[in-house]
PDB file of C-alpha atoms in Angstrom:
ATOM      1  CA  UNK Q  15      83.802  73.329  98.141  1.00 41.00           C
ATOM      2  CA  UNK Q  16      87.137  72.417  98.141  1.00 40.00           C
ATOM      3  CA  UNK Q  17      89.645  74.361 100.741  1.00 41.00           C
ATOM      4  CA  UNK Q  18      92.511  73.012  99.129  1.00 38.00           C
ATOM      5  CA  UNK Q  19      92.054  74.986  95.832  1.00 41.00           C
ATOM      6  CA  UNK Q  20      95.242  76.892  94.973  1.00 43.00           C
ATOM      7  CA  UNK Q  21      94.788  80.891  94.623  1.00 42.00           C
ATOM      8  CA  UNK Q  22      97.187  82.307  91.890  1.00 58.00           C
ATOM      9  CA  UNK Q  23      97.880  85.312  94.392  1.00 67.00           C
ATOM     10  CA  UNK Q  24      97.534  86.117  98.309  1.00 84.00           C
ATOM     11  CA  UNK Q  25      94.318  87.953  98.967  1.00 93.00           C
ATOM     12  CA  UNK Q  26      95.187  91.352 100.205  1.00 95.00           C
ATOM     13  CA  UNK Q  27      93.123  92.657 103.695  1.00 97.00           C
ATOM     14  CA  UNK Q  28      91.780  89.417 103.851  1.00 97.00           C
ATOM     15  CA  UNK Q  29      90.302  89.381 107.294  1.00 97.00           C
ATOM     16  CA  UNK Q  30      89.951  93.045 107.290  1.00 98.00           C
ATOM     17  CA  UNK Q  31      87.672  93.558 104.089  1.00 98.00           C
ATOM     18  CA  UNK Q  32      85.614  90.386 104.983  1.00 98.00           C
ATOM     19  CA  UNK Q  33      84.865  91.997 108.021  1.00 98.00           C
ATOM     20  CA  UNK Q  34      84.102  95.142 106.772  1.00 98.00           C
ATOM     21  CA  UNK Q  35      81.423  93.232 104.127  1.00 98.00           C
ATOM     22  CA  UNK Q  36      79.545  92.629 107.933  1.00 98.00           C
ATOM     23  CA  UNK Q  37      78.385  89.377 106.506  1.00 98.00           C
ATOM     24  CA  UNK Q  38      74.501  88.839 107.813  1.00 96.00           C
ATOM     25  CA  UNK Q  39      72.367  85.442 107.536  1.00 97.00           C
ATOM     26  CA  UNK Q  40      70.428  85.345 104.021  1.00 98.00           C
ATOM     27  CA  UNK Q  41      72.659  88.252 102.619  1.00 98.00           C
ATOM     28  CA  UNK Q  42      73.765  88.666  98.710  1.00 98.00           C
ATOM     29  CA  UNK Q  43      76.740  89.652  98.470  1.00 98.00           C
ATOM     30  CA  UNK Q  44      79.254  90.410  95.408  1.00 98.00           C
ATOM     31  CA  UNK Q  45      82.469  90.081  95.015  1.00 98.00           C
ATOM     32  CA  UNK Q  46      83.640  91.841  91.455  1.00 98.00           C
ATOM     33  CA  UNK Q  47      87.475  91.029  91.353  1.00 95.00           C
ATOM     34  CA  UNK Q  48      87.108  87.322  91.971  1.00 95.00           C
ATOM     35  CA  UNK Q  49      90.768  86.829  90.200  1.00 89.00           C
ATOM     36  CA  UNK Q  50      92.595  83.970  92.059  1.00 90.00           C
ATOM     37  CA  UNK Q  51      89.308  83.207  94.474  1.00 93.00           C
ATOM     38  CA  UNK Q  52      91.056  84.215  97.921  1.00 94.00           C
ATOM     39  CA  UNK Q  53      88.274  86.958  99.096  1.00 96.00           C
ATOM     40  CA  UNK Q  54      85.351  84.940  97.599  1.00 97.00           C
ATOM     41  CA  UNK Q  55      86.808  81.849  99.620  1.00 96.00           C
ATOM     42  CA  UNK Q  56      86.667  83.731 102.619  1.00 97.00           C
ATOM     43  CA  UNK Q  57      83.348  84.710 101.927  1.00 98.00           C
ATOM     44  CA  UNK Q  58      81.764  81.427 101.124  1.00 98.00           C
ATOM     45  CA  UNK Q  59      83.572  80.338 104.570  1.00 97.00           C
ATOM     46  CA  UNK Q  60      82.078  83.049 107.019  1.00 98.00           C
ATOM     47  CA  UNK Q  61      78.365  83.127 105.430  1.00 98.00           C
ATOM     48  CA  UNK Q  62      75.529  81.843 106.508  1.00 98.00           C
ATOM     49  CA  UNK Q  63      73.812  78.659 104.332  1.00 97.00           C
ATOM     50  CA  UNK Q  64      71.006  80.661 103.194  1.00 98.00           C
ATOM     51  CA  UNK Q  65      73.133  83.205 101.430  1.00 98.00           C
ATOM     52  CA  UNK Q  66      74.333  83.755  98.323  1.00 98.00           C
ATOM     53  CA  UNK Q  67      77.996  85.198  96.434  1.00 98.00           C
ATOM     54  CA  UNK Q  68      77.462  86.346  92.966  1.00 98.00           C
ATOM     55  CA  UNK Q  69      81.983  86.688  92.003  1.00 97.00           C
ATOM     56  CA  UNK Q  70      82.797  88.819  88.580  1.00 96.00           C
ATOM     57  CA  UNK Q  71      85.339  88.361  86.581  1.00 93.00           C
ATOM     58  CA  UNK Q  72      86.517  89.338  82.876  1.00 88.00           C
ATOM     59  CA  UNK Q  73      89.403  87.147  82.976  1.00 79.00           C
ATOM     60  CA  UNK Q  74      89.318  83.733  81.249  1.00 78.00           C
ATOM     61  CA  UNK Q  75      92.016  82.534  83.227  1.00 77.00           C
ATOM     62  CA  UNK Q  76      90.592  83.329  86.401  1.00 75.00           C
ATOM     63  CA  UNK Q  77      87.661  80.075  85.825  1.00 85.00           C
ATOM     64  CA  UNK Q  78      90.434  77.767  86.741  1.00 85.00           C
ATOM     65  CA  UNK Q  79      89.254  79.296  90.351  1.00 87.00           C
ATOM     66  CA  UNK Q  80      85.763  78.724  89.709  1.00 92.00           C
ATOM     67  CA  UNK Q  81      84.041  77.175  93.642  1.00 89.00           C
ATOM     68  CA  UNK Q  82      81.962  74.279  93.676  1.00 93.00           C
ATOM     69  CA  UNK Q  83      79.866  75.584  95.966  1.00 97.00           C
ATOM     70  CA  UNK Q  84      75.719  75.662  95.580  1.00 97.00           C
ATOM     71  CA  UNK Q  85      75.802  79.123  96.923  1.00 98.00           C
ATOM     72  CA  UNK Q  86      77.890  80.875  94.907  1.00 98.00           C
ATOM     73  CA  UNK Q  87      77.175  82.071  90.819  1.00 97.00           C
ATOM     74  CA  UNK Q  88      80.615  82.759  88.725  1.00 97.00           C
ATOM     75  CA  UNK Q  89      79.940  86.420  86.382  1.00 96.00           C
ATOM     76  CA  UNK Q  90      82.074  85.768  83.156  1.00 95.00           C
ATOM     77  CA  UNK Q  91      82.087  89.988  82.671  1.00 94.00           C
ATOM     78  CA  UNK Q  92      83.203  93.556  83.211  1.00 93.00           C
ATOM     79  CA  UNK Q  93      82.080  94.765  86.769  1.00 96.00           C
ATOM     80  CA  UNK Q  94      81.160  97.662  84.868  1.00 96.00           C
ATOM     81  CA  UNK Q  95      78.167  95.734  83.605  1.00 97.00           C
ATOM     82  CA  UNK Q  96      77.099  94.813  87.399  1.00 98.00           C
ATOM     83  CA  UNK Q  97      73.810  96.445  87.302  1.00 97.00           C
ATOM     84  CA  UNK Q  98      72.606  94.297  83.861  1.00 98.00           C
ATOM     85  CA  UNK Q  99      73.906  90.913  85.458  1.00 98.00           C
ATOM     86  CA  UNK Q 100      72.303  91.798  89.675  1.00 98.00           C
ATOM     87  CA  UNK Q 101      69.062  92.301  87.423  1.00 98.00           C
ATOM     88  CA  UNK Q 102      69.850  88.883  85.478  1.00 98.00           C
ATOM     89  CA  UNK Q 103      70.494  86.869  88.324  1.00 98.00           C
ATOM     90  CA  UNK Q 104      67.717  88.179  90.138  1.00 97.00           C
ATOM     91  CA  UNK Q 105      69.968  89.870  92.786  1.00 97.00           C
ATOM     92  CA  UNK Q 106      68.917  93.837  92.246  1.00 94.00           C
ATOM     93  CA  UNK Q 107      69.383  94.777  95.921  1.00 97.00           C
ATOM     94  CA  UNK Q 108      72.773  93.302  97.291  1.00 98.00           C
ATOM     95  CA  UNK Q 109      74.021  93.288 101.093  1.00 98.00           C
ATOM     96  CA  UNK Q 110      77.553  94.211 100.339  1.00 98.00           C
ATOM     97  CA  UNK Q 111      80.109  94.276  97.445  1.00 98.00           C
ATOM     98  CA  UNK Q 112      83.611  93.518  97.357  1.00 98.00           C
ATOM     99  CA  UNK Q 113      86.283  95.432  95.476  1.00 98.00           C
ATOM    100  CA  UNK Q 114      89.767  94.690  95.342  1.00 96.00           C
ATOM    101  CA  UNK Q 115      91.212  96.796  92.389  1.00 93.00           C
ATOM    102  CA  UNK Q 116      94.940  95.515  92.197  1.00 76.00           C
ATOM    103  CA  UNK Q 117      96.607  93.550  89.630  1.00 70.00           C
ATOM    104  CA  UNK Q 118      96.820  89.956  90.519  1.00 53.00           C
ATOM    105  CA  UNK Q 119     100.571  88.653  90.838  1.00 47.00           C
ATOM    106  CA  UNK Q 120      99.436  85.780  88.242  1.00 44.00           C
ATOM    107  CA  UNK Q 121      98.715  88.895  85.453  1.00 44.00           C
ATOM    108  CA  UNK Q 122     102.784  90.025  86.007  1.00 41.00           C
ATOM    109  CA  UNK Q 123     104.071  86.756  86.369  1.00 45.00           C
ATOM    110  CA  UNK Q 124     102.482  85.914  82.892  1.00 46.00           C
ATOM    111  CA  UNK Q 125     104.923  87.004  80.697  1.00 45.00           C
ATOM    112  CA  UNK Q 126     102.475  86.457  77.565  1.00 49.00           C
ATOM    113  CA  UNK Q 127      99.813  89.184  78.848  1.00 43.00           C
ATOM    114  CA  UNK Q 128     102.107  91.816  78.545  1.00 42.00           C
ATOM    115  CA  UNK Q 129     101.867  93.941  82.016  1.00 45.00           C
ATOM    116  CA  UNK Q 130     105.015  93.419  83.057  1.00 50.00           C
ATOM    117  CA  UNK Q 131     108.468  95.002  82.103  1.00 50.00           C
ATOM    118  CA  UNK Q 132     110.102  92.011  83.237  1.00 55.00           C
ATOM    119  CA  UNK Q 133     109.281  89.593  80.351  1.00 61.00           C
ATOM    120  CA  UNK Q 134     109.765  89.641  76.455  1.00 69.00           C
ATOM    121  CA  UNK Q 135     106.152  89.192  75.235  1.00 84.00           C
ATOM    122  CA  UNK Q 136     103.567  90.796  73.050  1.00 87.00           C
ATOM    123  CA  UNK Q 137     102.578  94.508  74.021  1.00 90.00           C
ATOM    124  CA  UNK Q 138      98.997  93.190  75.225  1.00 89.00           C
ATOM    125  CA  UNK Q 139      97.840  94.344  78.720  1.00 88.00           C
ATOM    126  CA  UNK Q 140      94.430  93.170  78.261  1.00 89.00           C
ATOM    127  CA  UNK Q 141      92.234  91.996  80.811  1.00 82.00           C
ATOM    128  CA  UNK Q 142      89.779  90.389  78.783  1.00 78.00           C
ATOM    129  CA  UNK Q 143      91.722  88.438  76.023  1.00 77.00           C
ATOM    130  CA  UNK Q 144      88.886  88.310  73.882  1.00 77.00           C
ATOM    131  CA  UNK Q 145      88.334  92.144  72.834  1.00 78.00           C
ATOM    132  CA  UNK Q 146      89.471  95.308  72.447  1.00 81.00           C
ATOM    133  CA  UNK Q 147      92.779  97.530  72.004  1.00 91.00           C
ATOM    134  CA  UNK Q 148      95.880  96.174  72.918  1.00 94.00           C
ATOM    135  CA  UNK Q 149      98.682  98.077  74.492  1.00 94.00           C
ATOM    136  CA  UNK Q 150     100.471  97.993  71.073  1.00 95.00           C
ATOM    137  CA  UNK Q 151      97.384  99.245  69.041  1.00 96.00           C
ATOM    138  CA  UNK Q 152      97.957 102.504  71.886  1.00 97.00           C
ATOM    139  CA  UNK Q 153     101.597 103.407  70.982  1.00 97.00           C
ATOM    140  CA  UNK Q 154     101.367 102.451  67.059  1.00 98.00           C
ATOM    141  CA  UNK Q 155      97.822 104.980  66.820  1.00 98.00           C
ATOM    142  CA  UNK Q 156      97.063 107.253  69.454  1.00 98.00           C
ATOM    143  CA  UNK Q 157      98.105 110.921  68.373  1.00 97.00           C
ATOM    144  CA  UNK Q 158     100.632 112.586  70.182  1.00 98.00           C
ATOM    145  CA  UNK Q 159      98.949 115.073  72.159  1.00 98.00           C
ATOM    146  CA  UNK Q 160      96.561 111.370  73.508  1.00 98.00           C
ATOM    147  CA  UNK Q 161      99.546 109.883  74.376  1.00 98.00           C
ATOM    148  CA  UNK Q 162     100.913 112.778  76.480  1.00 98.00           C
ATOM    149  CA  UNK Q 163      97.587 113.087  78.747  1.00 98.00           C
ATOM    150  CA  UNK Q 164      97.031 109.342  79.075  1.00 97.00           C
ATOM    151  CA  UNK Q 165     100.798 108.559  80.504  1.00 97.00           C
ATOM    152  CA  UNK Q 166     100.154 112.321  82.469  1.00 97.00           C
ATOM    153  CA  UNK Q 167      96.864 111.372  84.119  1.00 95.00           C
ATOM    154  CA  UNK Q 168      97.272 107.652  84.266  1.00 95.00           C
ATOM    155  CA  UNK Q 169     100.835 107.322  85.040  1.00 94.00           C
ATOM    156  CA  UNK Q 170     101.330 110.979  86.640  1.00 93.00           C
ATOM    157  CA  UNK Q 171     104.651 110.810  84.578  1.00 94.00           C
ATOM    158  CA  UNK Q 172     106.485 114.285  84.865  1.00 94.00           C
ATOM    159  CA  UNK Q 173     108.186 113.780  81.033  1.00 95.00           C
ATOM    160  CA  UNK Q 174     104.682 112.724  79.165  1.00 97.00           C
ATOM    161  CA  UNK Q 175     105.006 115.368  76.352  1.00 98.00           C
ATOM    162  CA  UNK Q 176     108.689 113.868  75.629  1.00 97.00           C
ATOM    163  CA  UNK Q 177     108.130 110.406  76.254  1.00 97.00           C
ATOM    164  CA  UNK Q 178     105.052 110.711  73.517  1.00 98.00           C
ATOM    165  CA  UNK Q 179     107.284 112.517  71.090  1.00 98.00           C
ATOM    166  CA  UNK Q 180     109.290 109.547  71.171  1.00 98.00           C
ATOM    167  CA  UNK Q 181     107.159 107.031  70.646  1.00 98.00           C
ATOM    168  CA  UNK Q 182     105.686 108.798  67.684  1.00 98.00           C
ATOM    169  CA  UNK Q 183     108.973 109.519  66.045  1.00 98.00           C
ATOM    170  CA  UNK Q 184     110.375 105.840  67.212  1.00 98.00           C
ATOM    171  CA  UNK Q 185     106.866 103.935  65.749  1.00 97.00           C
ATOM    172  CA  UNK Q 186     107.185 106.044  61.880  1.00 97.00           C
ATOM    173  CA  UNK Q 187     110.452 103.568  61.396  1.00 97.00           C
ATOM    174  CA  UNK Q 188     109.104 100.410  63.156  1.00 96.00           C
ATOM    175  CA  UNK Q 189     105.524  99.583  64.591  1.00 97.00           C
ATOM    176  CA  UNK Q 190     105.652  98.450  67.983  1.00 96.00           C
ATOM    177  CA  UNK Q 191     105.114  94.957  68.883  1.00 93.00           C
ATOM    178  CA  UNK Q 192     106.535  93.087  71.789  1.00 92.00           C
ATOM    179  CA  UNK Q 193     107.952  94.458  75.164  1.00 91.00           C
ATOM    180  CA  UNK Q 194     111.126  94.711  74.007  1.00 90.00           C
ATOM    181  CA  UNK Q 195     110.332  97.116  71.236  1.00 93.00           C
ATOM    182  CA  UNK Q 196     108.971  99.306  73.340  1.00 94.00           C
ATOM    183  CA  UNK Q 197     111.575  99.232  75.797  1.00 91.00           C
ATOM    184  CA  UNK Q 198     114.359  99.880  73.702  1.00 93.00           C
ATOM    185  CA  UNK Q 199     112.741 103.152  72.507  1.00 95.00           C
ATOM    186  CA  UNK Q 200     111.436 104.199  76.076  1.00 94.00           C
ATOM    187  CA  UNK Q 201     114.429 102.710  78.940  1.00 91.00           C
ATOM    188  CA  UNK Q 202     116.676 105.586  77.928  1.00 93.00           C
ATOM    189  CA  UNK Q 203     114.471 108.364  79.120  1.00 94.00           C
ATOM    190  CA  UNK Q 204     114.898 107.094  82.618  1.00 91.00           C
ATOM    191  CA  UNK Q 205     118.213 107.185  84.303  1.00 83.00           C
ATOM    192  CA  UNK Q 206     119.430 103.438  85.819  1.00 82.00           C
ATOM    193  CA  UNK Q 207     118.731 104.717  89.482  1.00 81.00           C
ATOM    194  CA  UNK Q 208     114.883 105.668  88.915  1.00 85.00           C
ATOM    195  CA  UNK Q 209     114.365 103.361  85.565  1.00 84.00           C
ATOM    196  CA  UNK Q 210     112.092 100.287  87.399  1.00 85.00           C
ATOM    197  CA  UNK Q 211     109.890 103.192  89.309  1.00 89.00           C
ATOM    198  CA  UNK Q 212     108.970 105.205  86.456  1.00 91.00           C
ATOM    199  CA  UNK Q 213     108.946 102.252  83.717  1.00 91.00           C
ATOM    200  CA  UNK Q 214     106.008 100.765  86.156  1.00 88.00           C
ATOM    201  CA  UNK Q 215     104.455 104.273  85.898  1.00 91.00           C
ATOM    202  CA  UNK Q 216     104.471 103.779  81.871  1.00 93.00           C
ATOM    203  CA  UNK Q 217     102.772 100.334  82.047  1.00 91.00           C
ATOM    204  CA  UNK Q 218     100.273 101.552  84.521  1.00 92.00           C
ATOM    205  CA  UNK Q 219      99.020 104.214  82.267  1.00 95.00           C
ATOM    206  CA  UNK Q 220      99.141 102.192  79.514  1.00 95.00           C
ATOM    207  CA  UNK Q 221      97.411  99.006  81.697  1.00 92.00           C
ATOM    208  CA  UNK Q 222      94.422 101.846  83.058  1.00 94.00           C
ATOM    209  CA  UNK Q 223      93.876 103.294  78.841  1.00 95.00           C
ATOM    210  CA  UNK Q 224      93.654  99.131  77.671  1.00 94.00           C
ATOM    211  CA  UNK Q 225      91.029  98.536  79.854  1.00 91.00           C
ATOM    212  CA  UNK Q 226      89.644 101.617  80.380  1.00 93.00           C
ATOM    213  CA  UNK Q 227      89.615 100.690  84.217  1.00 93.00           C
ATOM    214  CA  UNK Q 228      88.933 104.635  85.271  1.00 96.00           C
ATOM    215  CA  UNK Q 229      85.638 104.048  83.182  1.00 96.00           C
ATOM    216  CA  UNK Q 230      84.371 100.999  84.308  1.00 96.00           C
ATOM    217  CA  UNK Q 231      85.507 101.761  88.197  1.00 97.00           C
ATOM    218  CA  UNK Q 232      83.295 104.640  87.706  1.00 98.00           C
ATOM    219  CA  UNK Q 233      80.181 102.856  86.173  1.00 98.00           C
ATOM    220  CA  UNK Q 234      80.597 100.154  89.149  1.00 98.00           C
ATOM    221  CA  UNK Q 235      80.663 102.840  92.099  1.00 98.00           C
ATOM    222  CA  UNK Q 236      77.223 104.006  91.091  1.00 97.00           C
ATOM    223  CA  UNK Q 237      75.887 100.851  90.223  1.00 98.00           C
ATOM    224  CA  UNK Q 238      76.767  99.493  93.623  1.00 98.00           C
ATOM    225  CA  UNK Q 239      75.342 103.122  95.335  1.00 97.00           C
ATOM    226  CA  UNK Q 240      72.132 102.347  93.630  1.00 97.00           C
ATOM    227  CA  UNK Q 241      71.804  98.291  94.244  1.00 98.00           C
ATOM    228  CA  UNK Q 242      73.187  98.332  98.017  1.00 98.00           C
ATOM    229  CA  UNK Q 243      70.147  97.658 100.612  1.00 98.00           C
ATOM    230  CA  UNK Q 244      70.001 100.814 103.425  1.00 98.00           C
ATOM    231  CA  UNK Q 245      73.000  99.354 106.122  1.00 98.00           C
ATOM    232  CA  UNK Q 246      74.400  97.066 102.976  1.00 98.00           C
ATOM    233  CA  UNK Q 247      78.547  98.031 102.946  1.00 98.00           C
ATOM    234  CA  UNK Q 248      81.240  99.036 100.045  1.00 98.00           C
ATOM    235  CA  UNK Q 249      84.271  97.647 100.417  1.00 98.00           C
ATOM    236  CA  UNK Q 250      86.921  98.977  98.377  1.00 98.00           C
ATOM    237  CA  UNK Q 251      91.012  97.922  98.289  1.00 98.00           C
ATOM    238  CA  UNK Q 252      92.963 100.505  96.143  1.00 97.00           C
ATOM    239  CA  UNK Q 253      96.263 100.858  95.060  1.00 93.00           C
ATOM    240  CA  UNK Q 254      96.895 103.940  93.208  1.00 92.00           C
ATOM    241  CA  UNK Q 255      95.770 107.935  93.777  1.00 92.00           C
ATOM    242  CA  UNK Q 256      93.332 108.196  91.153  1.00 93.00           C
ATOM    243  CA  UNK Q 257      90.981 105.004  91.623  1.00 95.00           C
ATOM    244  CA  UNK Q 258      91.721 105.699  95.734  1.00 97.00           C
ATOM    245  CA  UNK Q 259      90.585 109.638  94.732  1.00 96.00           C
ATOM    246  CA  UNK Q 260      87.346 107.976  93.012  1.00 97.00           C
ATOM    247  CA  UNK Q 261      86.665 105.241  95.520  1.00 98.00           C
ATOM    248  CA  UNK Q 262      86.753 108.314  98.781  1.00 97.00           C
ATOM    249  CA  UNK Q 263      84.431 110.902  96.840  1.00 97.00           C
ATOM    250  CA  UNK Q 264      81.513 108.785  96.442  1.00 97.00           C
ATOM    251  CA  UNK Q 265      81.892 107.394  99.571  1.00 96.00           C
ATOM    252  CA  UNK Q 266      81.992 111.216 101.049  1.00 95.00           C
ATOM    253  CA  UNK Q 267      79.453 112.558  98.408  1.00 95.00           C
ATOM    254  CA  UNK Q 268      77.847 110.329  96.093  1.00 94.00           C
ATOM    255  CA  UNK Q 269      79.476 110.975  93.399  1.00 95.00           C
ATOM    256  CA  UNK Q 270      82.890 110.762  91.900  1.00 95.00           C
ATOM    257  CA  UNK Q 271      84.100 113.803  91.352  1.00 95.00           C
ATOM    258  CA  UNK Q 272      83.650 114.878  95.276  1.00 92.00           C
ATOM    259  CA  UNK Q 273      81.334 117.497  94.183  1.00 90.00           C
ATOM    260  CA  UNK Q 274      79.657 117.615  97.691  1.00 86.00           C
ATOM    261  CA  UNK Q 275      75.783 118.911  97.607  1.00 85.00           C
ATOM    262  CA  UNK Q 276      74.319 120.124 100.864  1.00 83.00           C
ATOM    263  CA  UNK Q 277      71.259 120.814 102.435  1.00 82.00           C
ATOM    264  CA  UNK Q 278      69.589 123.874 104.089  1.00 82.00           C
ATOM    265  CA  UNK Q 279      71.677 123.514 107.218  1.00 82.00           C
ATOM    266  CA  UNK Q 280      74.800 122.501 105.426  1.00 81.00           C
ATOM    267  CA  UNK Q 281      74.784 118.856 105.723  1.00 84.00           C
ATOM    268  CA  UNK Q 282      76.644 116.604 103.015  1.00 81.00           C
ATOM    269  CA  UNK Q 283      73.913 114.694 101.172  1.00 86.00           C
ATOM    270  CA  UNK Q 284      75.676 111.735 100.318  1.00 90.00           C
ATOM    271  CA  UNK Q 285      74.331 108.122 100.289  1.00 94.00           C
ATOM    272  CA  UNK Q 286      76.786 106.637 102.424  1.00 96.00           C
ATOM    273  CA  UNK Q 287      78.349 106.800 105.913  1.00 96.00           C
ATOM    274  CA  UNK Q 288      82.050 106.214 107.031  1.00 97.00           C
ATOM    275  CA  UNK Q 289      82.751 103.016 108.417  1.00 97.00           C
ATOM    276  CA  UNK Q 290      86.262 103.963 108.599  1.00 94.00           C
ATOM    277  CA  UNK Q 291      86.910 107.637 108.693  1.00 88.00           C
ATOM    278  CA  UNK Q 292      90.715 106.847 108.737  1.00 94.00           C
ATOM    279  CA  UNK Q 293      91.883 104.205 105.841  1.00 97.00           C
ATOM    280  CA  UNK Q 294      92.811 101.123 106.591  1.00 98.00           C
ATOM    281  CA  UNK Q 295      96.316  99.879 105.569  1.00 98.00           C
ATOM    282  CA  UNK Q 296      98.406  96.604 105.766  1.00 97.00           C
ATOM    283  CA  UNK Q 297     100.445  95.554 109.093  1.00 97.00           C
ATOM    284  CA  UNK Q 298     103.744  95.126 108.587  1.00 96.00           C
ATOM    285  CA  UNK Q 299     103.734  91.039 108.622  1.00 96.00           C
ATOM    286  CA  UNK Q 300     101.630  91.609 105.719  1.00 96.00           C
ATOM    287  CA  UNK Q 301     103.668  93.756 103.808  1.00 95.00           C
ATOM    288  CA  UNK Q 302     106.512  91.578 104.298  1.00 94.00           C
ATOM    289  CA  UNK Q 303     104.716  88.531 103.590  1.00 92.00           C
ATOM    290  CA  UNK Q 304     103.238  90.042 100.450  1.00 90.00           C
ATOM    291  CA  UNK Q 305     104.766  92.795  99.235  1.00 86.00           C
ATOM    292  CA  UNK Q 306     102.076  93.318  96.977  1.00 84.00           C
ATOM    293  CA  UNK Q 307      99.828  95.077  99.499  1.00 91.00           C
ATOM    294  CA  UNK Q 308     102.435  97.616  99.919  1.00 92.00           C
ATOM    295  CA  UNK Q 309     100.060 100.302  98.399  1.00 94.00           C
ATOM    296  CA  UNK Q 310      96.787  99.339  99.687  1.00 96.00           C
ATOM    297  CA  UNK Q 311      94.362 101.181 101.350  1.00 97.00           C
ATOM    298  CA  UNK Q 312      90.804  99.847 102.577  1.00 98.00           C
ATOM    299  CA  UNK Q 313      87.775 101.907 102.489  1.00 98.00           C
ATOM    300  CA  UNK Q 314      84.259 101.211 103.838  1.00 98.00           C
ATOM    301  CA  UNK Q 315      80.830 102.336 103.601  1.00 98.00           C
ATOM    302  CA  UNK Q 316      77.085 101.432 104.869  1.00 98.00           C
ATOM    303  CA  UNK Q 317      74.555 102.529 102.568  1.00 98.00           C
ATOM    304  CA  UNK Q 318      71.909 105.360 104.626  1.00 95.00           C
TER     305      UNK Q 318
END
């Protein structure tokens, strides 16, 4: 394994998650947002010989971080497929998973992947370069009405309605291509003062609908509930309301909508138990030092 391996971004709650994973001798453990390597690093450094790290990853680009390491098995997918590949690698009942939901600073630095407003590039946003929509295919097709609840929900934008009237009305006289397209049509709905705050609402919503993140965070929650051993721990960094929202009700209830379901005397029957009743957030060196983190929050679970 070798330490000197650049990451293409600063792990967030490093020492904090890894902690919270409660790494024990012959454990499996899972890390699905391997991305620049930084938590599963950390991983492979605290646990024991007889243990293994099964990391998952959609992104092509994040291979260049790939660990020589006999211990540890690289998942070229989706984490929403973790359940098909825990089965395939013979790995069914894990010891702890790993989630770290942001974007990596190497996916906004890129200016050819599209997530940023900062860059001229194509209108991509896709995780996975080899399939599905792109952000483009969004704004040239989706109906108006679509448009309006995906940048409501997703980007929790107070002018949806208007800002999809636009883009229909802009996209009849030109199809939307690169960043700059867009832009034009969309920076003068924002005034200068508020413009970089709400334009990285817009390419949020528009990031979440590409890869259909709500979806897949969803279909990895439960598949974690069901493969975690009894005292095995969820580890979850968010960023934003609605994957924090999804992340704290299954943790409290088992499911993700926080519908709670009780017993006879009352008692929440959810599968978990609060490691952390209070979230954990970044220090202030670590803010400063990555700014990045600014929004995180760390949750943690053992599994009854």
């Amino acid at each position: 394994m070798n330490e000197a391996e650049p990451t293409y971004h600063i792990p967030v709650l490093l020492h904090e998650s890894i902690e919270g994973m409660n790494l024990q001798p012959n454990g499996i453990f899972v890390d699905v947002t391997f991305g620049g390597g930084g938590h599963s690093k950390e991983i492979l450094r605290q646990m024991s010989d007889d243990s293994r790290l099964l990391s998952f990853d959609q992104d092509e680009d994040a291979e260049q971080n790939i660990v020589n390491d006999s211990r540890f098995t690289f998942v070229r997918s989706n984490f929403r497929y973790l359940h098909n590949f825990l089965r395939y690698y013979n790995a069914e009942k894990i010891d702890a998973l790993l989630a770290d939901l942001g974007v990596s600073s190497h996916h906004f630095d890129d200016s050819e992947r599209g997530f940023s407003f900062r860059f001229d590039g194509n209108l991509d946003m896709r995780m996975n370069k080899r399939s599905g929509m792109t952000a483009a295919d969004i704004v040239n097709n989706y109906d108006e009405e679509k448009l309006a609840d995906l940048f409501y929900l997703y980007g929790e934008l107070k002018n949806s309605r208007k800002l999809a009237s636009v883009l229909v009305k802009a996209r009849a006289r030109k199809q939307f291509v690169t960043i700059s397209d867009f832009l034009e049509v969309v920076k003068p709905l924002y005034g200068r003062e508020r413009e970089k705050k709400e334009l990285a609402k817009v390419f949020q919503a528009l990031r979440i609908e590409v890869n259909q993140e709500m979806e897949a965070l969803k279909e990895m929650l439960y598949a974690a509930a069901d493969a975690l051993k009894p005292g095995g721990r969820l580890v979850v960094i968010t960023y934003h309301s609605l994957e924090d929202r999804m992340v704290k009700n299954i943790m409290k209830t088992g499911n993700v909508e926080g519908k709670a379901e009780k017993d006879f005397f009352g008692n929440v029957q959810s599968p978990f138990r609060l490691v952390n009743n209070k979230v954990i957030i970044p220090s202030d060196e670590e803010i400063n030092a990555n700014p990045r983190s600014r929004s995180a929050k760390l949750r943690i679970a053992e599994k009854k």
